[in-house]
Each structure stands twice: as structure tokens, then as C-alpha cells.
mmCIF file of C-alpha atoms in Angstrom:
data_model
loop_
_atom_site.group_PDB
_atom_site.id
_atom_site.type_symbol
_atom_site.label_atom_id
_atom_site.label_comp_id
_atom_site.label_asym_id
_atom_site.label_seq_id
_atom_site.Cartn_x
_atom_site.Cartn_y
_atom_site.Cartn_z
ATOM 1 C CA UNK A 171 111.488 49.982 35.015
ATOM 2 C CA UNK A 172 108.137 51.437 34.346
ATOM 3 C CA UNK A 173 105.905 53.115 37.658
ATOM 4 C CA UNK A 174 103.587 50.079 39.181
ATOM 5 C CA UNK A 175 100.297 51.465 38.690
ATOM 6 C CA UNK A 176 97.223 50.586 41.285
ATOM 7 C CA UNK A 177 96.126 48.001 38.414
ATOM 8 C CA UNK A 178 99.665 45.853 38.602
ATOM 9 C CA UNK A 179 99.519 45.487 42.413
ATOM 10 C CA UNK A 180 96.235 44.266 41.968
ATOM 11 C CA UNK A 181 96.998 41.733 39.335
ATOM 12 C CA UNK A 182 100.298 41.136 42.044
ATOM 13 C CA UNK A 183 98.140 40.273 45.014
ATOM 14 C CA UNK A 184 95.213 38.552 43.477
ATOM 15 C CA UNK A 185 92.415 41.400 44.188
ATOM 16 C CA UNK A 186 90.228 43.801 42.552
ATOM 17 C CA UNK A 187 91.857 47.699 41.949
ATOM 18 C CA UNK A 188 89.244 48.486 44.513
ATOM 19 C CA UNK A 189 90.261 46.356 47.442
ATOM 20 C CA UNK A 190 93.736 47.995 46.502
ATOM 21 C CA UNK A 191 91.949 51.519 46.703
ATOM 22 C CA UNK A 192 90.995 50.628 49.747
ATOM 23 C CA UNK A 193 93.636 49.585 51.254
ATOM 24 C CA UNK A 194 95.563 52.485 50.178
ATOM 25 C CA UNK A 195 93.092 54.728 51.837
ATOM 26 C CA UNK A 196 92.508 52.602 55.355
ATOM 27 C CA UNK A 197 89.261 51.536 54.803
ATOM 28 C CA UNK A 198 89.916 48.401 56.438
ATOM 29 C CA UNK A 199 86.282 47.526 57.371
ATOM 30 C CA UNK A 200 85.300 44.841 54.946
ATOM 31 C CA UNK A 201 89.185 43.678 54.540
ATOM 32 C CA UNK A 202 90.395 40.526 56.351
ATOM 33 C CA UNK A 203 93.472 41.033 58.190
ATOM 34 C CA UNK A 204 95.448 38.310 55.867
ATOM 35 C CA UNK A 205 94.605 40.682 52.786
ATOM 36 C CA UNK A 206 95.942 43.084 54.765
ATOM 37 C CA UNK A 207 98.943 41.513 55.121
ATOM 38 C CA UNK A 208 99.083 40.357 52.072
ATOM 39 C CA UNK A 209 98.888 43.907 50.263
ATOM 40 C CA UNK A 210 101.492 45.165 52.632
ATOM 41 C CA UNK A 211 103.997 43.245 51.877
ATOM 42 C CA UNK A 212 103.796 43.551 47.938
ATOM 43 C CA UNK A 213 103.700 47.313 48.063
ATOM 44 C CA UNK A 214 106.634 47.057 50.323
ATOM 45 C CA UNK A 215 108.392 44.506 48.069
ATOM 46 C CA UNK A 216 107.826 46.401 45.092
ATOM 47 C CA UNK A 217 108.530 49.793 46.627
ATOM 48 C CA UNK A 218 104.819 51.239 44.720
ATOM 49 C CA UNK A 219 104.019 54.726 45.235
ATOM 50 C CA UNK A 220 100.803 55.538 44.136
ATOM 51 C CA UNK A 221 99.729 58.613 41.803
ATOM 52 C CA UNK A 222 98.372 61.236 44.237
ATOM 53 C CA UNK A 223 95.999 62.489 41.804
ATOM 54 C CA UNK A 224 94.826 58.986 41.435
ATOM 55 C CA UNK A 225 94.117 58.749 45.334
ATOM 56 C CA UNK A 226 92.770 61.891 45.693
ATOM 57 C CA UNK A 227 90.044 60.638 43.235
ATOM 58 C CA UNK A 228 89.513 57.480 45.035
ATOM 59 C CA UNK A 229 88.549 59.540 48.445
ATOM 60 C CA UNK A 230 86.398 61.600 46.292
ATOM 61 C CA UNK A 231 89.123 64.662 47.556
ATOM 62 C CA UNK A 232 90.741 65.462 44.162
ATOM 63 C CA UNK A 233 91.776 68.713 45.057
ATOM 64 C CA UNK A 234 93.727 69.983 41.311
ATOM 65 C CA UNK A 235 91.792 72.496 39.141
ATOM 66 C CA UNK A 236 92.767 73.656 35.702
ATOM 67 C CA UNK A 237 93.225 76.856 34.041
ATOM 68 C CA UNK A 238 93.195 77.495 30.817
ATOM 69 C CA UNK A 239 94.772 80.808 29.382
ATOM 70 C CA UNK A 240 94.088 82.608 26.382
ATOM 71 C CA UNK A 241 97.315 84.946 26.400
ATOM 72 C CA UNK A 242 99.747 84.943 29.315
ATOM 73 C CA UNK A 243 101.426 87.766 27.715
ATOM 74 C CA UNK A 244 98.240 90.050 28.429
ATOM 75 C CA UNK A 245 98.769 92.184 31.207
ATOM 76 C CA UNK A 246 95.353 91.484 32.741
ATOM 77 C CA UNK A 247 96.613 87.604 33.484
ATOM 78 C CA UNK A 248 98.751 87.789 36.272
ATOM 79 C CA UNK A 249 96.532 89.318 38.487
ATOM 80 C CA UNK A 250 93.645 87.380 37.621
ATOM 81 C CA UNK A 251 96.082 83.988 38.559
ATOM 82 C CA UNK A 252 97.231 85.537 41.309
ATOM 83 C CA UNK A 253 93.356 85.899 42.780
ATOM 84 C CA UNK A 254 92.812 82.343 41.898
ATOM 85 C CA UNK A 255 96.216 81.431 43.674
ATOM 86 C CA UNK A 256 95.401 83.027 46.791
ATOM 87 C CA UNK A 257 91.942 81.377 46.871
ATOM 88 C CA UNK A 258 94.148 78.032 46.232
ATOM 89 C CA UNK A 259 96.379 78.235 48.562
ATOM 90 C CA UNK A 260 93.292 79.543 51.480
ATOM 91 C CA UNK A 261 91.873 76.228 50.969
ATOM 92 C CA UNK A 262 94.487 73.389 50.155
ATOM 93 C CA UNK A 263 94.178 73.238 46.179
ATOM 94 C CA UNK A 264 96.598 73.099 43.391
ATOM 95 C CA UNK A 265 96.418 74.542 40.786
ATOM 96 C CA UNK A 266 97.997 73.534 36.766
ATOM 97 C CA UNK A 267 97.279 76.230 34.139
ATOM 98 C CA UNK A 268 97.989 76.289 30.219
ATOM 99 C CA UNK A 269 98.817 79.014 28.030
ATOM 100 C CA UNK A 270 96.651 78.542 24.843
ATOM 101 C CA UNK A 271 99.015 82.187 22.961
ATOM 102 C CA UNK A 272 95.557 83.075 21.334
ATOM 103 C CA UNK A 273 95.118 80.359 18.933
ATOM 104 C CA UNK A 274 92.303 78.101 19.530
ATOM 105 C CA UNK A 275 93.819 74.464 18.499
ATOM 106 C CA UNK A 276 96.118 75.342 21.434
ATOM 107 C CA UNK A 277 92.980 75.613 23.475
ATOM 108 C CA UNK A 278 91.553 72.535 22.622
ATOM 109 C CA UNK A 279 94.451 70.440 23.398
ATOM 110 C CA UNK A 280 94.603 72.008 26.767
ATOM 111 C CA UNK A 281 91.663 71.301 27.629
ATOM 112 C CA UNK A 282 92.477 67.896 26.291
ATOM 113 C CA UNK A 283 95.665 67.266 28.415
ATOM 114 C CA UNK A 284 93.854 68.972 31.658
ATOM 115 C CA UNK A 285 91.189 66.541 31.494
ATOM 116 C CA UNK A 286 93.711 64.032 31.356
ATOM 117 C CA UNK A 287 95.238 65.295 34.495
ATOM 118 C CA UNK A 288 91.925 64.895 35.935
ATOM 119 C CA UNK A 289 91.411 67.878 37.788
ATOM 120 C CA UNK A 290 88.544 67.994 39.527
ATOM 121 C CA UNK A 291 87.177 71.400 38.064
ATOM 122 C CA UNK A 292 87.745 73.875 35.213
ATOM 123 C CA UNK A 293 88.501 77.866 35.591
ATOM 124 C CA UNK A 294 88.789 79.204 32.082
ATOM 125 C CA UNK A 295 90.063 82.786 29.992
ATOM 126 C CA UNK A 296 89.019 81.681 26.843
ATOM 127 C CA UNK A 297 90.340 82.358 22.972
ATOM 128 C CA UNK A 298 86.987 81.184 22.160
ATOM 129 C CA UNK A 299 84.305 80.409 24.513
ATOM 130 C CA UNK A 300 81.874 79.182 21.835
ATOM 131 C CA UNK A 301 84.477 76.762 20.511
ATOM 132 C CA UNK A 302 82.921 72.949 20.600
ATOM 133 C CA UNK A 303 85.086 71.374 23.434
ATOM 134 C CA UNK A 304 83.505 73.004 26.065
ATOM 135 C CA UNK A 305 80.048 71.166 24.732
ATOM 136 C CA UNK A 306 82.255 68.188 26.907
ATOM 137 C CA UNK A 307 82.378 70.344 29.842
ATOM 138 C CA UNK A 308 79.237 71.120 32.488
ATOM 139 C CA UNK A 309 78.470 74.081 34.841
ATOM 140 C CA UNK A 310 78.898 71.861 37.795
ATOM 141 C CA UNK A 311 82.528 71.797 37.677
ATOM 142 C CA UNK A 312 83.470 74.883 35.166
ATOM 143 C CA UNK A 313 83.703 78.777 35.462
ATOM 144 C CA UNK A 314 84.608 81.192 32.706
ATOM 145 C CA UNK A 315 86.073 84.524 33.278
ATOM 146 C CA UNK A 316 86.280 87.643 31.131
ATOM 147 C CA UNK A 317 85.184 86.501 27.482
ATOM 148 C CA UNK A 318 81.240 85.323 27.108
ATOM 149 C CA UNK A 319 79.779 82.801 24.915
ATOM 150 C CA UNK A 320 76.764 83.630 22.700
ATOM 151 C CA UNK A 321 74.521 81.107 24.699
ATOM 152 C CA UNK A 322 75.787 81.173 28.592
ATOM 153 C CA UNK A 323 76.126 77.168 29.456
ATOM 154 C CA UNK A 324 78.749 78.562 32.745
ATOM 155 C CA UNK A 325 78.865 80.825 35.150
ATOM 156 C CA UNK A 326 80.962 83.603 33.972
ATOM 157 C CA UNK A 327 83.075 86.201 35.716
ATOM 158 C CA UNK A 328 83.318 89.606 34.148
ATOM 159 C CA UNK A 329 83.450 93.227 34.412
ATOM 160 C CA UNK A 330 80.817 95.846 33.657
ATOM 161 C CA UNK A 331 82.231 96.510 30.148
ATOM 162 C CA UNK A 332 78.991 97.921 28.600
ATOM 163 C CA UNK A 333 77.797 100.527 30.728
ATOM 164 C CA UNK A 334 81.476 101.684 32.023
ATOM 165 C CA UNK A 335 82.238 102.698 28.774
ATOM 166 C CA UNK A 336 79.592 104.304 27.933
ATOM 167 C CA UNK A 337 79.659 106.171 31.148
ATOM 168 C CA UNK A 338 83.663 107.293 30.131
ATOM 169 C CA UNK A 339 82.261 108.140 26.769
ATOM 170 C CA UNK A 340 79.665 110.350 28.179
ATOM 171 C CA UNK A 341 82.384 111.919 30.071
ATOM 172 C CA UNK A 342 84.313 112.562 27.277
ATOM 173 C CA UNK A 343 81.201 114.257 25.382
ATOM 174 C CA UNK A 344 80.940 116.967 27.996
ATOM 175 C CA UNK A 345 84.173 117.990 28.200
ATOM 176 C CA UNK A 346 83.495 119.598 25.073
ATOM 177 C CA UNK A 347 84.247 116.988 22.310
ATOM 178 C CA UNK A 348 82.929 117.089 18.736
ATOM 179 C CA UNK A 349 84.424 114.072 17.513
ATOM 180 C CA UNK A 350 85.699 110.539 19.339
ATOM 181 C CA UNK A 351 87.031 107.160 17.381
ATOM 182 C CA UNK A 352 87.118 103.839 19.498
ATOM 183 C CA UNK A 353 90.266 101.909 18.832
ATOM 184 C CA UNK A 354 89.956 98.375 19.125
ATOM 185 C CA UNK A 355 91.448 94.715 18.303
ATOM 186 C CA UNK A 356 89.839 93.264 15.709
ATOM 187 C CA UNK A 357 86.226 92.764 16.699
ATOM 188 C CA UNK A 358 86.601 89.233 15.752
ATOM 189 C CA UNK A 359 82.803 88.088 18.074
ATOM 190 C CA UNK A 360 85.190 88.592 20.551
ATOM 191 C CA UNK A 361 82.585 89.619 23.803
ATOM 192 C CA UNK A 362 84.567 91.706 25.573
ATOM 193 C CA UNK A 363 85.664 93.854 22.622
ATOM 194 C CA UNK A 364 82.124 93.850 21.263
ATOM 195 C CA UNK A 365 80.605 95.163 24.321
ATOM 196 C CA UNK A 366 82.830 97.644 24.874
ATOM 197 C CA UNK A 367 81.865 99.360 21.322
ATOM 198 C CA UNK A 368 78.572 98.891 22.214
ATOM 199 C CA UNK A 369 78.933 101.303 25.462
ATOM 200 C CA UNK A 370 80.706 103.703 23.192
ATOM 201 C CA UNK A 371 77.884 103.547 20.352
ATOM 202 C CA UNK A 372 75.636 104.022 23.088
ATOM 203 C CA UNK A 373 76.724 107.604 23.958
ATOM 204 C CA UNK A 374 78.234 109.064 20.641
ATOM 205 C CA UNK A 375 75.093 107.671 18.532
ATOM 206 C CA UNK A 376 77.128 106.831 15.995
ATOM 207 C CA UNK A 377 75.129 104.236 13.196
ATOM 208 C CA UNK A 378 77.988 102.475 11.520
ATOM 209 C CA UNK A 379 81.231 101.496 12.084
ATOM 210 C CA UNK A 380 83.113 104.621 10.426
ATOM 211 C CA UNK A 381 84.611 105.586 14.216
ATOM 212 C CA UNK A 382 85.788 102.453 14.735
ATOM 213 C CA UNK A 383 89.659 101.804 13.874
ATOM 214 C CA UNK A 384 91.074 98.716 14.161
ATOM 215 C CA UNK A 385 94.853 97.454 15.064
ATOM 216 C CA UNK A 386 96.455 94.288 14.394
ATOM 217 C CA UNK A 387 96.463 92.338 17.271
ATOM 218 C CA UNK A 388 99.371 90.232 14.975
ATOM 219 C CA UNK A 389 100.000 90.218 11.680
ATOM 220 C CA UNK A 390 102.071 91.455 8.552
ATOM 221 C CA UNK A 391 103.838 94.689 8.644
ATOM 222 C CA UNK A 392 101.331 96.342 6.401
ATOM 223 C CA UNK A 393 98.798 96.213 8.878
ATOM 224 C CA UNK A 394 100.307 98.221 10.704
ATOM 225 C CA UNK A 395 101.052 100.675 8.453
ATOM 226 C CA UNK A 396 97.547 100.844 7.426
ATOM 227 C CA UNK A 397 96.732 101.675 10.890
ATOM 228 C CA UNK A 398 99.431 104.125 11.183
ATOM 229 C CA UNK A 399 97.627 105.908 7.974
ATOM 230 C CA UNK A 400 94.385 105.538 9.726
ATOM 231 C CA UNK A 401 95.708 107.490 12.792
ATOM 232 C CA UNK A 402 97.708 110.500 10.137
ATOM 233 C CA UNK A 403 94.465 110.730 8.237
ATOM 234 C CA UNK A 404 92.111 111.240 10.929
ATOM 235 C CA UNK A 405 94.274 113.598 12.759
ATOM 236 C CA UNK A 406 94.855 115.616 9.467
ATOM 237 C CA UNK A 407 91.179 116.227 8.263
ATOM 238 C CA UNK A 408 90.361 117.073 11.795
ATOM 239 C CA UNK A 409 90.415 121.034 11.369
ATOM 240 C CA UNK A 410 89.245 122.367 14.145
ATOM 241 C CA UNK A 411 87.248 119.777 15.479
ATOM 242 C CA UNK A 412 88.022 118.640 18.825
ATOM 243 C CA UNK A 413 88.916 115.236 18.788
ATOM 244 C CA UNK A 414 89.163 112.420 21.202
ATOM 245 C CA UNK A 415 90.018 108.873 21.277
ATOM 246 C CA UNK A 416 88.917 105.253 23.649
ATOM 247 C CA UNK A 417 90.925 102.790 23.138
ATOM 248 C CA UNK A 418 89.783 98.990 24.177
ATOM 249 C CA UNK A 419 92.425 97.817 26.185
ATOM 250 C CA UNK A 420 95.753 99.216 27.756
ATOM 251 C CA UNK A 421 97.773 97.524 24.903
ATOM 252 C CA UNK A 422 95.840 98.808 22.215
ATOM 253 C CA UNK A 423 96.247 102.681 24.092
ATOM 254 C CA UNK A 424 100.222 102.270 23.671
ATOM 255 C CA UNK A 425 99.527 101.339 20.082
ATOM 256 C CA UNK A 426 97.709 104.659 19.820
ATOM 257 C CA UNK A 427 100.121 106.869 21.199
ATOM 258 C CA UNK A 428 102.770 105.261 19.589
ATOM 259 C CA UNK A 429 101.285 105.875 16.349
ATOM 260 C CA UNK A 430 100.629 109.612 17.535
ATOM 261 C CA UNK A 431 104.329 109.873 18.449
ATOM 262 C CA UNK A 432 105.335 109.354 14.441
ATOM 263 C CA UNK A 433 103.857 112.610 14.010
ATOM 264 C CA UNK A 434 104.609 114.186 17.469
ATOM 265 C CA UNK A 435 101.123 114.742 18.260
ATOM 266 C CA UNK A 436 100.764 115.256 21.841
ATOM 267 C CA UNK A 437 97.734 114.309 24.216
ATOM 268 C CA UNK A 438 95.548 116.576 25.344
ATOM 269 C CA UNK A 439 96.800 119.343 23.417
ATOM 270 C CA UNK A 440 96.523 117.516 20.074
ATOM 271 C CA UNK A 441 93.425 115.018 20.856
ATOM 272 C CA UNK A 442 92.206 113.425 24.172
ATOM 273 C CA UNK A 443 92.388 109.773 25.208
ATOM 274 C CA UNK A 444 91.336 107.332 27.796
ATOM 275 C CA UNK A 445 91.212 103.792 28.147
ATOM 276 C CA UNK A 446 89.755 100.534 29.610
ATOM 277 C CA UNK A 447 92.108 99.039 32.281
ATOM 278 C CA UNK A 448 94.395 101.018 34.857
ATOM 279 C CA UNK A 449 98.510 99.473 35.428
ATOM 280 C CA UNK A 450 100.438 101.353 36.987
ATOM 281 C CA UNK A 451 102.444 103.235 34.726
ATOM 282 C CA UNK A 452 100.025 105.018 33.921
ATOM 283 C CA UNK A 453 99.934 106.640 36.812
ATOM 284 C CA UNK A 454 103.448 108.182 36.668
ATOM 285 C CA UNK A 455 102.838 109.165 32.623
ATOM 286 C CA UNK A 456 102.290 113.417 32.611
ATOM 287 C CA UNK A 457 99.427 114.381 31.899
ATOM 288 C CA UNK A 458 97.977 111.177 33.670
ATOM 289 C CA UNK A 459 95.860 108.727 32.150
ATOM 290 C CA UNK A 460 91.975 109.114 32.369
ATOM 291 C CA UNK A 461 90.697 105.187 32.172
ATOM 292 C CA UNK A 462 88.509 102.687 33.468
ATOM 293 C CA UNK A 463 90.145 100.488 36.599
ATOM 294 C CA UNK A 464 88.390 96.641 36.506
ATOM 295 C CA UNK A 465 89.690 94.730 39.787
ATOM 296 C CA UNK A 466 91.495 91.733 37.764
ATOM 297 C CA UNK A 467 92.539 89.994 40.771
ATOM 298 C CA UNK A 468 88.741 90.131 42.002
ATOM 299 C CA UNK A 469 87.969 87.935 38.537
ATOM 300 C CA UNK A 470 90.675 85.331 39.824
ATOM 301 C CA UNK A 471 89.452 85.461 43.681
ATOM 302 C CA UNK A 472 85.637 85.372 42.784
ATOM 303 C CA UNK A 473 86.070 82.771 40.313
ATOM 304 C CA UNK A 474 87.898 80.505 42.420
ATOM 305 C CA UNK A 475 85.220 80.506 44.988
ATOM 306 C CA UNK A 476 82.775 80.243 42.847
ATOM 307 C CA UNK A 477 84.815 77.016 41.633
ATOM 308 C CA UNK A 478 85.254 75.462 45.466
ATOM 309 C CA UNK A 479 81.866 76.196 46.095
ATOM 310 C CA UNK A 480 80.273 73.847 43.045
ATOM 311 C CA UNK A 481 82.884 71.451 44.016
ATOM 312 C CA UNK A 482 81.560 71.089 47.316
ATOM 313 C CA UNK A 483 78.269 70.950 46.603
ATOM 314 C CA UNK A 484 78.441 68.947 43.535
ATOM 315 C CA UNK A 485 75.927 71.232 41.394
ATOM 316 C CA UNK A 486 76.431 74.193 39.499
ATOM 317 C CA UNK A 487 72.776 75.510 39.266
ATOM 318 C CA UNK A 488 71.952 77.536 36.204
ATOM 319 C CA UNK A 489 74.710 79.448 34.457
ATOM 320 C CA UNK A 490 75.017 82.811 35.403
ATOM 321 C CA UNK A 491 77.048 86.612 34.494
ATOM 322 C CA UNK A 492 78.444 88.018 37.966
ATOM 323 C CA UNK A 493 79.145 91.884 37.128
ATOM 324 C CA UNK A 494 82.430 92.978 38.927
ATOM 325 C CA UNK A 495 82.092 96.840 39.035
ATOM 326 C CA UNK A 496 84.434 99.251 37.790
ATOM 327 C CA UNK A 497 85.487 102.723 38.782
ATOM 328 C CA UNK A 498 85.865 105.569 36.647
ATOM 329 C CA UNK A 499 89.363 107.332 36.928
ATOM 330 C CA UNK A 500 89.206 111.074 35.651
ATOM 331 C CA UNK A 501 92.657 111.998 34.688
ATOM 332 C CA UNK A 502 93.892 115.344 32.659
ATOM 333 C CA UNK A 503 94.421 113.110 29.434
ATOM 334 C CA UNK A 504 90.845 114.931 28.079
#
């Protein structure tokens, strides 16, 4: 047999779903003790169990948020859920995430089947924070962390990505070297990925794109061959410049060096590198890895605050970037 829902006992007993709301949540005040009775005995009869979520909402104490994942195969995820599960668990929420694997029709319907969960609030990684479903969504009740949209309509939760890089840049410039390349995803008006450049543009100077290289983030085989031809090209009309790389992202670094490995080129001897994001291996790899640590788990703590907070006060205010610092690791990988 199908689950009773609040609606059937109603119809069962003769009463509105809201005297059965009531009921169900001991507001007796305006209830006579014969409906009382009455709605006893049929939920006892018929053995109904009501939907928690449901109840939470009818105390107003819904108490589930949603989280919607771009890629839970990044590496920067599991911290950042592990902030917001701490920050759960600290104050008596659950918590349901979806994975949307980078494609944004995944997205959508996750936010689709989260609103039909009705949670209470919103924390989101996005593929695509400028993709139309979130037009259905309002600061009072949503955060976004990492990736920006053009126009900010939430508060947003991300690291310094601008200026760090160009600060690691800089530091790459005076240790004496004449040429650098940033190695990226694809661009794709992608935020994070786009400000990043921009902090590297900022120090080199550079006026066009010609030290930018790009890896497949997925893709044919060929991409990556092109990329591998990319790396053997640059690193053999180098003479006796000394060269140096940045790479975006702590995936895209062990693209690098694997693509250096094909020709057993050797860091720093052969060409310097560092990185934004710190894991750590990277701290047990000879020579060590110069890079840029970001506090991932802050992202999940601070956003989940942020989250409880507009949920208790029932207004979100006007959208606005929190900056989490970074620090700048100097390793002997430059």
C-alpha cells in the first residue's frame, strides 16, 4: 500500500491538512479535545508516519540544505564538504548533495530534484553560475562558493585568485626568469580560471594569449597530443632562455609534468614550476613543490555559516565576494 500522506488523514478525519499539521506538532490551543481524539485514533488505526521534511516545514524548522557539486572527482571537494559537514553537524542540519560531473543539464536537474526535497537553503560549486536556474533561486536562502557569476545575485565564497597569482608570478620573475607560460583548462568564462590568468598577465605583461597553453580537461585523444606538442615545442625553441611554468590547478600541474616526463625533462634543472593549490603529496615530491595553499575546508565552514545565518534571519542582504586569503609556499621547484 502506498505511504498516507498528511492530505489522506485529513480527508480520513474530516479536517483541513492544517488542523492535521497541528495536531502533529501539539498545538492544541484552538483544537477541541474530541478532534483530538478523533485524529488520534486514525493515525493510530492507520499506523501514518509523517514525512519529516514535511513537519519540519510546518514548524517553520526545516533544517536540510542542498549542495550542489560541479565535480566530486576534483580534489578541492572533499574538503570543502567536509567544512560544510562540520558546520552541519555543530548545529543540527542535514545535509543532501549532488554531483552535477561538469555538465550543466546535470546541474539543472539537481537543482530541480533539491528543490523538490525542499531544503530549506542552497550551498552551491557551480559548472555554471550564470546558467538560468539560479534566476529561480534568491540570496536569502543561497551561497555560492569558488566559481563567480558575471553579475553577483549571491553571496559568494572564494579565494584571492587574482592577486595570489600574480604575487607567485612576481616571485617567479625575480628568481631570474626570462620566459613563463600559464597552463590552464580551457578558459571556457570559467571565473576562477579567468582570474587566475589575469594575476599572471598582471606581472609578466604579456598582451595576448601566446603564453597561455591549454589542456583538455576531457576530450579526444588528439587533444592531448596537441598539448603534448605544445609542451616539446616550447621546451625545444627555448635555447637558453630560462623558462618557467604556472599551472592553474593541481590537476592541470600533473598534466604538465607528465607531459615533461615523455621527454625526461626534469624540474628545476630543465624549467621551473609552481602551482595554485597545495595536497599533500606534494610535499613529499623532491625538489618540493613551490604553490599557492587556499584553505578549502574554510570555503565549506564559512559558507555554511554564512548559510545558517540567512536562515535565521530570513534575509540575505545584498550579494557579496568574501576573499579567503591564501599563503604563498616557496618551494625549490624554481
Amino acid at each position: 500500500m502506498e505511504k498516507l500522506t498528511i492530505t489522506d488523514i485529513a480527508k480520513l478525519a474530516g479536517v483541513s491538512t492544517a488542523t492535521v499539521s497541528n495536531y502533529l506538532n501539539h498545538n492544541f490551543n484552538k483544537m477541541s479535545p474530541k478532534t483530538r481524539a478523533h485524529l488520534a485514533k486514525i493515525i493510530n488505526d492507520t499506523n501514518y508516519r509523517p514525512n519529516s521534511v514535511a513537519r519540519d516545514l510546518a514548524k517553520s524548522e526545516n533544517k536540510t540544505i542542498g549542495v550542489s557539486i560541479a565535480d566530486i572527482t576534483n580534489p578541492f571537494t572533499a574538503p570543502v564538504l567536509s567544512g560544510i559537514s562540520e558546520v552541519c553537524d555543530q548545529y543540527g542540519y542535514k545535509m543532501i548533495f549532488t554531483n552535477a560531473d561538469n555538465d550543466p543539464n546535470n546541474e539543472v536537474n539537481n537543482i530541480l530534484r533539491l528543490r523538490s526535497e525542499n531544503v530549506t537553503g542552497f550551498i552551491i560549486d557551480s559548472v555554471n553560475p550564470d546558467n538560468p536556474i539560479y534566476k529561480s533561486l534568491s540570496n536569502d536562502f543561497t551561497v555560492m562558493v569558488d566559481r563567480q557569476s558575471v553579475v553577483t545575485s549571491f553571496d559568494t565564497i572564494v579565494t584571492d585568485n587574482t592577486s595570489s597569482v600574480q604575487a607567485m608570478t612576481q616571485k617567479m620573475l625575480d628568481a631570474g626568469y626570462d620566459e613563463l607560460y600559464f597552463v590552464s583548462w580551457p578558459l571556457d568564462k570559467v571565473s576562477t580560471r579567468i582570474k587566475r590568468y589575469r594575476g599572471f598577465l598582471s606581472a609578466t605583461g604579456y598582451d595576448d594569449d601566446s603564453h597561455l597553453i591549454t589542456v583538455p580537461h576531457r576530450g579526444e585523444q588528439r587533444l592531448y597530443e596537441v598539448f603534448q606538442e605544445k609542451i616539446d615545442e616550447v621546451m625545444e625553441n627555448r635555447g637558453d632562455k630560462k623558462i618557467g611554468f604556472f599551472t592553474m590547478n593541481a590537476r592541470v600541474f600533473l598534466r604538465l609534468l607528465r607531459a615533461m616526463q615523455h621527454n625526461n625533462y626534469t624540474y628545476p634543472t630543465d624549467y621551473g614550476v609552481a602551482t595554485y593549490e597545495e595536497f599533500d603529496w606534494m610535499t613529499v615530491m623532491r625538489p618540493g613543490i613551490s604553490c599557492i595553499r587556499q584553505d578549502s575546508r574554510r570555503i565549506g565552514t564559512d559558507a555554511a555559516k554564512l548559510l545558517k545565518k540567512k536562515l535565521e534571519t530570513k534575509e540575505g542582504g545584498v550579494p557579496t565576494t568574501h576573499i579567503i586569503p591564501t599563503t604563498l609556499i616557496i618551494r625549490d621547484s624554481f
